[in-house]
Amino acid sequence: DTEVTQTPKHLVMGMTNKKSLKCEQHMGHRAMYWYKQKAKKPPELMFVYSYEKLSINESVPSRFSPECPNSSLLNLHLHALQPEDSALYLCASSLRTSGRDNFDTQYFGPGTRLTVL
Amino acid sequence: TQLLEQSPQFLSIQEGENLTVYCNSSSVFSSLQWYRQEPGEGPVLLVTVVTGGEVKKLKRLTFQFGDARKDSSLHITAAQPGDTGLYLCAAPRMGNSGGSNYKLTFGKGTLLTVNP
């Protein structure tokens, strides 16, 4: 089973709303990722959690707040977003192998299509 | 800076034609992944190549990793409308030992349209 699930599938929110995106995997992966993707562009990394600790924050604005409650769950809390934040938000996970070769394939979820009005 | 140059950026062909997508870099990678993404969906992993010169086949798709592990190609035989999508190559960035700063470098993608 190489499935990463994300909810909701679609989300429309106003600039004053607070909402959360959820991601779940049961593959025993210990690294989880949030990406933002604009139409016809490659995904852009936002955050990486490794063993439930925030490992990478790619200078993401504070209106995006990640949370990793346990090894299977990853949330992205949204507050005071801007229309330009509208995009497909992708969650991914990987086994997080140790060692120098970095052979650590990432598996993506179906994404949440976010529209900020 | 490790860059993956993908070409062509756009490709529109008729059903039944063959095509090749290229992913090139001046950097050496330990592995390389190919993903296909349909509109509104997440990227789906097609293959991971690891060994220089490796060739992998997935039905009508043939993937090759260059001998020097700097480039890769994806060849589709007898394309079908179901092959339509954004094809992305991706490779891990060479970070600190142990992969503590593991990140993926993505190519810009090839948007393939197969017309019936």
Short mmCIF file of C-alpha atoms in Angstrom, two decimals:
data_model
loop_
_atom_site.label_atom_id
_atom_site.label_comp_id
_atom_site.label_asym_id
_atom_site.label_seq_id
_atom_site.Cartn_x
_atom_site.Cartn_y
_atom_site.Cartn_z
CA ASP A 1 0.00 0.00 0.00
CA THR A 2 1.61 3.25 -1.15
CA GLU A 3 -1.29 5.53 -0.36
CA VAL A 4 -1.19 9.02 1.05
CA THR A 5 -4.62 10.50 1.72
CA GLN A 6 -5.53 14.16 1.94
CA THR A 7 -8.65 15.97 3.05
CA PRO A 8 -10.48 17.96 1.98
CA LYS A 9 -10.24 17.51 -1.78
CA HIS A 10 -11.36 21.10 -2.38
CA LEU A 11 -11.42 24.09 -0.06
CA VAL A 12 -12.71 27.62 -0.60
CA MET A 13 -11.95 30.15 2.10
CA GLY A 14 -12.04 33.87 2.72
CA MET A 15 -9.00 35.86 3.72
CA THR A 16 -10.18 36.06 7.34
CA ASN A 17 -10.95 32.36 7.75
CA LYS A 18 -9.00 29.73 9.64
CA LYS A 19 -8.91 26.27 8.08
CA SER A 20 -6.77 23.15 8.20
CA LEU A 21 -5.55 20.67 5.63
CA LYS A 22 -4.99 17.08 6.70
CA CYS A 23 -2.72 14.35 5.44
CA GLU A 24 -2.42 10.73 6.54
CA GLN A 25 -0.23 7.77 5.64
CA HIS A 26 0.03 4.28 7.13
CA MET A 27 3.14 3.07 5.34
CA GLY A 28 5.40 3.54 8.34
CA HIS A 29 7.11 6.46 6.65
CA ARG A 30 8.95 8.77 9.00
CA ALA A 31 9.29 11.81 6.75
CA MET A 32 6.33 13.89 5.64
CA TYR A 33 6.24 16.91 3.37
CA TRP A 34 4.02 19.81 2.35
CA TYR A 35 4.30 21.20 -1.16
CA LYS A 36 2.54 24.03 -2.97
CA GLN A 37 1.90 23.69 -6.68
CA LYS A 38 0.67 26.28 -9.15
CA ALA A 39 -0.91 25.22 -12.44
CA LYS A 40 1.48 23.57 -14.90
CA LYS A 41 4.46 24.13 -12.59
CA PRO A 42 6.44 21.62 -10.53
CA PRO A 43 5.70 21.30 -6.80
CA GLU A 44 7.50 23.72 -4.48
CA LEU A 45 8.62 22.42 -1.11
CA MET A 46 7.19 24.19 1.94
CA PHE A 47 7.92 22.03 4.99
CA VAL A 48 9.55 18.73 5.89
CA TYR A 49 8.95 16.75 9.05
CA SER A 50 11.38 14.02 9.96
CA TYR A 51 10.51 11.74 12.85
CA GLU A 52 7.71 14.15 13.81
CA LYS A 53 10.05 17.11 14.12
CA LEU A 54 10.13 20.06 11.78
CA SER A 55 13.28 19.61 9.74
CA ILE A 56 12.85 22.13 6.93
CA ASN A 57 10.88 25.36 6.58
CA GLU A 58 11.46 26.87 3.16
CA SER A 59 10.90 30.44 4.38
CA VAL A 60 7.15 29.96 4.28
CA PRO A 61 5.00 32.87 5.56
CA SER A 62 3.67 32.41 9.10
CA ARG A 63 0.09 32.34 7.84
CA PHE A 64 0.91 28.68 7.05
CA SER A 65 1.49 26.64 10.21
CA PRO A 66 2.39 22.94 9.98
CA GLU A 67 1.78 20.37 12.66
CA CYS A 68 2.73 16.71 12.97
CA PRO A 69 0.66 15.15 15.79
CA ASN A 70 2.12 11.66 15.23
CA SER A 71 4.06 9.67 12.69
CA SER A 72 1.01 9.07 10.49
CA LEU A 73 -0.59 12.51 10.46
CA LEU A 74 0.40 15.88 9.09
CA ASN A 75 -1.68 19.03 9.25
CA LEU A 76 -1.34 22.44 7.64
CA HIS A 77 -3.17 25.22 9.47
CA LEU A 78 -4.17 28.21 7.38
CA HIS A 79 -4.96 31.70 8.64
CA ALA A 80 -5.32 35.06 6.95
CA LEU A 81 -4.37 33.76 3.53
CA GLN A 82 -4.09 35.87 0.40
CA PRO A 83 -5.65 35.18 -3.01
CA GLU A 84 -2.17 34.41 -4.38
CA ASP A 85 -2.03 31.46 -1.96
CA SER A 86 -4.63 29.70 -4.10
CA ALA A 87 -2.96 26.52 -5.38
CA LEU A 88 -2.88 22.74 -5.14
CA TYR A 89 -1.39 21.73 -1.80
CA LEU A 90 0.32 18.37 -1.87
CA CYS A 91 1.36 16.14 0.97
CA ALA A 92 4.05 13.51 0.48
CA SER A 93 5.79 10.94 2.61
CA SER A 94 8.96 8.89 2.39
CA LEU A 95 10.57 6.10 4.36
CA ARG A 96 13.41 8.37 5.51
CA THR A 97 16.25 5.93 5.08
CA SER A 98 19.50 6.79 6.80
CA GLY A 99 22.81 6.78 5.00
CA ARG A 100 24.50 8.92 2.41
CA ASP A 101 22.77 7.81 -0.75
CA ASN A 102 19.49 9.63 -0.10
CA PHE A 103 17.56 6.96 -1.99
CA ASP A 104 14.26 7.94 -0.42
CA THR A 105 11.38 7.96 -2.88
CA GLN A 106 8.55 10.33 -2.06
CA TYR A 107 4.92 9.29 -2.49
CA PHE A 108 2.38 12.02 -3.03
CA GLY A 109 -1.23 12.38 -1.99
CA PRO A 110 -3.97 13.57 -4.37
CA GLY A 111 -3.77 17.13 -3.09
CA THR A 112 -6.16 19.76 -1.78
CA ARG A 113 -7.28 22.39 -4.28
CA LEU A 114 -7.37 25.61 -2.26
CA THR A 115 -9.10 28.76 -3.44
CA VAL A 116 -8.75 31.95 -1.41
CA LEU A 117 -11.36 34.60 -2.16
CA THR B 1 22.94 24.59 -7.71
CA GLN B 2 21.55 21.31 -8.98
CA LEU B 3 19.17 21.80 -11.88
CA LEU B 4 17.14 19.35 -13.91
CA GLU B 5 16.44 20.54 -17.43
CA GLN B 6 13.42 18.84 -18.93
CA SER B 7 12.51 18.90 -22.60
CA PRO B 8 10.32 19.42 -24.40
CA GLN B 9 8.18 21.62 -22.18
CA PHE B 10 5.03 20.95 -24.23
CA LEU B 11 4.23 18.07 -26.54
CA SER B 12 1.02 17.44 -28.47
CA ILE B 13 0.83 14.26 -30.54
CA GLN B 14 -1.69 11.93 -32.14
CA GLU B 15 -2.68 8.61 -30.68
CA GLY B 16 -0.32 5.86 -31.78
CA GLU B 17 2.78 8.03 -32.12
CA ASN B 18 5.98 7.50 -30.17
CA LEU B 19 7.68 10.16 -28.06
CA THR B 20 10.70 10.75 -25.84
CA VAL B 21 11.04 13.14 -22.92
CA TYR B 22 14.47 14.14 -21.67
CA CYS B 23 15.76 15.12 -18.25
CA ASN B 24 19.32 16.47 -18.17
CA SER B 25 21.67 17.89 -15.59
CA SER B 26 25.32 18.76 -15.10
CA SER B 27 25.13 17.17 -11.63
CA VAL B 28 25.40 13.53 -10.68
CA PHE B 29 22.42 12.06 -8.87
CA SER B 30 22.20 9.01 -6.66
CA SER B 31 18.75 8.23 -8.06
CA LEU B 32 16.06 9.77 -10.22
CA GLN B 33 12.30 9.48 -10.19
CA TRP B 34 9.70 9.99 -12.90
CA TYR B 35 6.17 11.03 -11.96
CA ARG B 36 3.01 11.55 -13.99
CA GLN B 37 0.44 14.05 -12.83
CA GLU B 38 -3.08 14.48 -14.13
CA PRO B 39 -4.91 17.81 -13.73
CA GLY B 40 -6.06 18.38 -10.16
CA GLU B 41 -4.33 15.26 -8.86
CA GLY B 42 -1.06 14.57 -7.10
CA PRO B 43 2.03 13.23 -8.90
CA VAL B 44 2.00 9.45 -9.23
CA LEU B 45 5.35 7.70 -9.09
CA LEU B 46 6.15 5.82 -12.29
CA VAL B 47 9.68 4.61 -11.63
CA THR B 48 12.86 5.15 -9.66
CA VAL B 49 16.18 4.53 -11.41
CA VAL B 50 19.33 4.10 -9.38
CA THR B 51 22.11 2.47 -11.41
CA GLY B 52 23.95 4.23 -14.23
CA GLY B 53 22.89 2.76 -17.58
CA GLU B 54 19.80 1.20 -16.07
CA VAL B 55 16.78 0.60 -18.30
CA LYS B 56 13.35 -0.07 -16.84
CA LYS B 57 10.17 -0.88 -18.71
CA LEU B 58 6.63 -0.28 -17.55
CA LYS B 59 4.28 -1.56 -20.26
CA ARG B 60 4.67 0.98 -23.12
CA LEU B 61 6.99 3.23 -21.09
CA THR B 62 10.77 2.78 -21.16
CA PHE B 63 12.97 4.68 -18.72
CA GLN B 64 16.73 5.02 -19.02
CA PHE B 65 19.27 6.42 -16.58
CA GLY B 66 22.45 7.75 -18.17
CA ASP B 67 25.74 5.95 -17.60
CA ALA B 68 27.08 8.95 -15.67
CA ARG B 69 23.80 9.34 -13.72
CA LYS B 70 23.40 12.91 -14.98
CA ASP B 71 20.49 12.39 -17.33
CA SER B 72 17.44 10.27 -17.98
CA SER B 73 14.86 9.70 -20.68
CA LEU B 74 11.31 8.48 -20.85
CA HIS B 75 10.13 6.88 -24.08
CA ILE B 76 6.46 6.12 -24.72
CA THR B 77 5.53 3.75 -27.51
CA ALA B 78 2.16 4.00 -29.26
CA ALA B 79 0.88 6.81 -27.05
CA GLN B 80 -2.75 6.72 -25.93
CA PRO B 81 -5.04 9.51 -24.72
CA GLY B 82 -4.73 8.07 -21.21
CA ASP B 83 -1.04 9.00 -21.27
CA THR B 84 -1.98 12.68 -21.25
CA GLY B 85 -0.55 14.52 -18.26
CA LEU B 86 2.37 16.41 -16.78
CA TYR B 87 5.52 14.30 -16.64
CA LEU B 88 8.00 15.32 -13.97
CA CYS B 89 11.50 14.09 -13.34
CA ALA B 90 12.88 14.55 -9.85
CA ALA B 91 16.10 13.72 -8.05
CA PRO B 92 17.33 14.06 -4.49
CA ARG B 93 19.56 17.02 -3.78
CA MET B 94 22.94 16.09 -2.40
CA GLY B 95 22.73 17.45 1.12
CA ASN B 96 24.49 16.72 4.39
CA SER B 97 25.60 13.23 5.23
CA GLY B 98 22.77 11.03 6.39
CA GLY B 99 20.32 13.02 4.30
CA SER B 100 19.38 15.32 7.14
CA ASN B 101 18.40 18.03 4.68
CA TYR B 102 16.76 15.79 2.14
CA LYS B 103 15.02 17.68 -0.66
CA LEU B 104 13.89 16.85 -4.17
CA THR B 105 14.90 18.82 -7.23
CA PHE B 106 12.15 18.79 -9.85
CA GLY B 107 12.37 19.43 -13.55
CA LYS B 108 9.88 21.98 -14.90
CA GLY B 109 7.82 19.18 -16.40
CA THR B 110 6.66 18.11 -19.83
CA LEU B 111 2.97 18.65 -20.53
CA LEU B 112 1.93 15.86 -22.86
CA THR B 113 -1.35 15.85 -24.77
CA VAL B 114 -2.29 12.76 -26.77
CA ASN B 115 -5.13 13.46 -29.17
CA PRO B 116 -7.49 10.65 -30.20
#
